[in-house]
Amino acid sequence: QTQHVLSKKEMVQTNNVCNVILPLSYTLVVVSNPKQCWISFLYLNMPSIVALTTLGVFVYAVGSLGQMGLVRSMGPGLYSSFSAIRVLGSVFLSAFCLAEHVKNWLEWFGLFI
């Protein structure tokens, strides 16, 4: 449904702006020593590099491209109606896999909104 509105290249560019430009801007404006923040990536050990690369491939590449394909096939209205299911999945998976539970009413309220 979005095929005639946004090209695949435009969707990828929008995703890149949200995932790269905004965090970069945040570190430059808010973080007290942004240069040190970005230089710290040069001193990662091998397990950290493997973890970041794996997350980058699976979350960014596979997840983003999959999400773009779903938005394109289902349409933005129907796709956004399933966003609540992703939040619930994240809450349950983080409780079981990471042992991080939602602890108080404020966290539940934040998830609700």
Short mmCIF file of C-alpha atoms in Angstrom, two decimals:
data_model
loop_
_atom_site.label_atom_id
_atom_site.label_comp_id
_atom_site.label_asym_id
_atom_site.label_seq_id
_atom_site.Cartn_x
_atom_site.Cartn_y
_atom_site.Cartn_z
CA GLN A 1 0.00 0.00 0.00
CA THR A 2 2.91 2.38 0.49
CA GLN A 3 4.50 1.41 -2.81
CA HIS A 4 3.21 4.49 -4.62
CA VAL A 5 3.93 6.87 -1.72
CA LEU A 6 7.47 5.99 -0.59
CA SER A 7 10.13 4.12 -2.49
CA LYS A 8 12.19 1.46 -0.73
CA LYS A 9 15.19 3.83 -0.88
CA GLU A 10 13.21 6.59 0.87
CA MET A 11 12.10 4.17 3.59
CA VAL A 12 15.71 3.08 4.20
CA GLN A 13 16.87 6.71 4.32
CA THR A 14 14.16 7.58 6.86
CA ASN A 15 15.22 4.60 8.96
CA ASN A 16 18.87 5.70 8.79
CA VAL A 17 17.98 9.21 9.95
CA CYS A 18 16.11 7.82 12.96
CA ASN A 19 18.79 5.27 13.88
CA VAL A 20 21.99 7.22 13.20
CA ILE A 21 21.49 10.97 12.90
CA LEU A 22 19.27 11.39 15.97
CA PRO A 23 21.57 9.51 18.42
CA LEU A 24 24.58 11.35 16.98
CA SER A 25 22.83 14.69 17.49
CA TYR A 26 21.86 13.66 21.03
CA THR A 27 25.44 12.85 21.98
CA LEU A 28 26.73 16.09 20.49
CA VAL A 29 24.18 18.23 22.33
CA VAL A 30 23.53 16.44 25.64
CA VAL A 31 26.62 14.37 26.51
CA SER A 32 29.31 16.36 28.30
CA ASN A 33 32.23 14.76 26.42
CA PRO A 34 30.88 13.50 23.06
CA LYS A 35 34.32 12.85 21.57
CA GLN A 36 35.19 10.42 24.37
CA CYS A 37 31.80 8.75 23.98
CA TRP A 38 32.46 7.92 20.30
CA ILE A 39 36.18 7.15 20.75
CA SER A 40 35.28 4.46 23.30
CA PHE A 41 34.09 2.29 20.40
CA LEU A 42 37.70 2.03 19.21
CA TYR A 43 38.69 0.13 22.37
CA LEU A 44 36.10 -2.66 22.32
CA ASN A 45 37.24 -6.23 22.92
CA MET A 46 36.39 -9.08 20.53
CA PRO A 47 33.26 -10.37 22.35
CA SER A 48 31.85 -6.83 22.35
CA ILE A 49 32.56 -6.42 18.63
CA VAL A 50 30.89 -9.77 17.89
CA ALA A 51 27.84 -8.81 19.99
CA LEU A 52 27.48 -5.40 18.33
CA THR A 53 27.92 -6.89 14.87
CA THR A 54 25.36 -9.61 15.56
CA LEU A 55 22.87 -7.10 16.91
CA GLY A 56 23.55 -4.82 13.96
CA VAL A 57 22.91 -7.55 11.43
CA PHE A 58 19.85 -9.09 13.07
CA VAL A 59 18.16 -6.06 14.56
CA TYR A 60 19.05 -3.37 12.08
CA ALA A 61 19.34 -5.19 8.77
CA VAL A 62 16.92 -8.09 9.12
CA GLY A 63 14.50 -6.34 11.48
CA SER A 64 14.36 -3.05 9.61
CA LEU A 65 14.04 -4.63 6.20
CA GLY A 66 11.38 -6.98 7.54
CA GLN A 67 9.52 -4.08 9.09
CA MET A 68 9.64 -2.13 5.83
CA GLY A 69 8.31 -5.15 3.97
CA LEU A 70 5.45 -5.54 6.45
CA VAL A 71 4.55 -1.85 6.30
CA ARG A 72 4.59 -2.04 2.53
CA SER A 73 2.42 -5.17 2.34
CA MET A 74 -0.01 -4.46 5.20
CA GLY A 75 -0.17 -0.69 5.02
CA PRO A 76 0.75 1.72 7.81
CA GLY A 77 -2.69 1.67 9.47
CA LEU A 78 -2.92 -2.08 9.89
CA TYR A 79 0.76 -2.41 10.77
CA SER A 80 0.55 0.19 13.56
CA SER A 81 -2.36 -1.72 15.13
CA PHE A 82 0.09 -4.57 15.84
CA SER A 83 2.61 -2.32 17.65
CA ALA A 84 1.04 -3.09 21.04
CA ILE A 85 1.81 -6.77 20.51
CA ARG A 86 5.50 -5.94 20.07
CA VAL A 87 5.53 -4.14 23.44
CA LEU A 88 3.90 -7.10 25.18
CA GLY A 89 6.36 -9.47 23.52
CA SER A 90 9.26 -7.33 24.69
CA VAL A 91 7.96 -7.26 28.28
CA PHE A 92 7.49 -11.03 28.44
CA LEU A 93 10.76 -11.88 26.69
CA SER A 94 12.75 -9.48 28.89
CA ALA A 95 11.18 -11.07 31.97
CA PHE A 96 12.06 -14.61 30.90
CA CYS A 97 15.34 -14.13 29.04
CA LEU A 98 16.92 -11.26 30.97
CA ALA A 99 15.12 -11.56 34.33
CA GLU A 100 14.15 -7.87 34.06
CA HIS A 101 10.61 -7.48 35.35
CA VAL A 102 8.34 -4.44 35.28
CA LYS A 103 8.57 -3.42 38.91
CA ASN A 104 6.13 -0.63 39.66
CA TRP A 105 3.01 1.12 38.46
CA LEU A 106 4.97 3.92 36.75
CA GLU A 107 6.75 1.46 34.48
CA TRP A 108 3.41 -0.18 33.61
CA PHE A 109 1.94 3.25 32.92
CA GLY A 110 4.85 4.05 30.61
CA LEU A 111 4.27 0.81 28.73
CA PHE A 112 0.57 1.57 28.49
CA ILE A 113 1.04 4.96 26.89
#
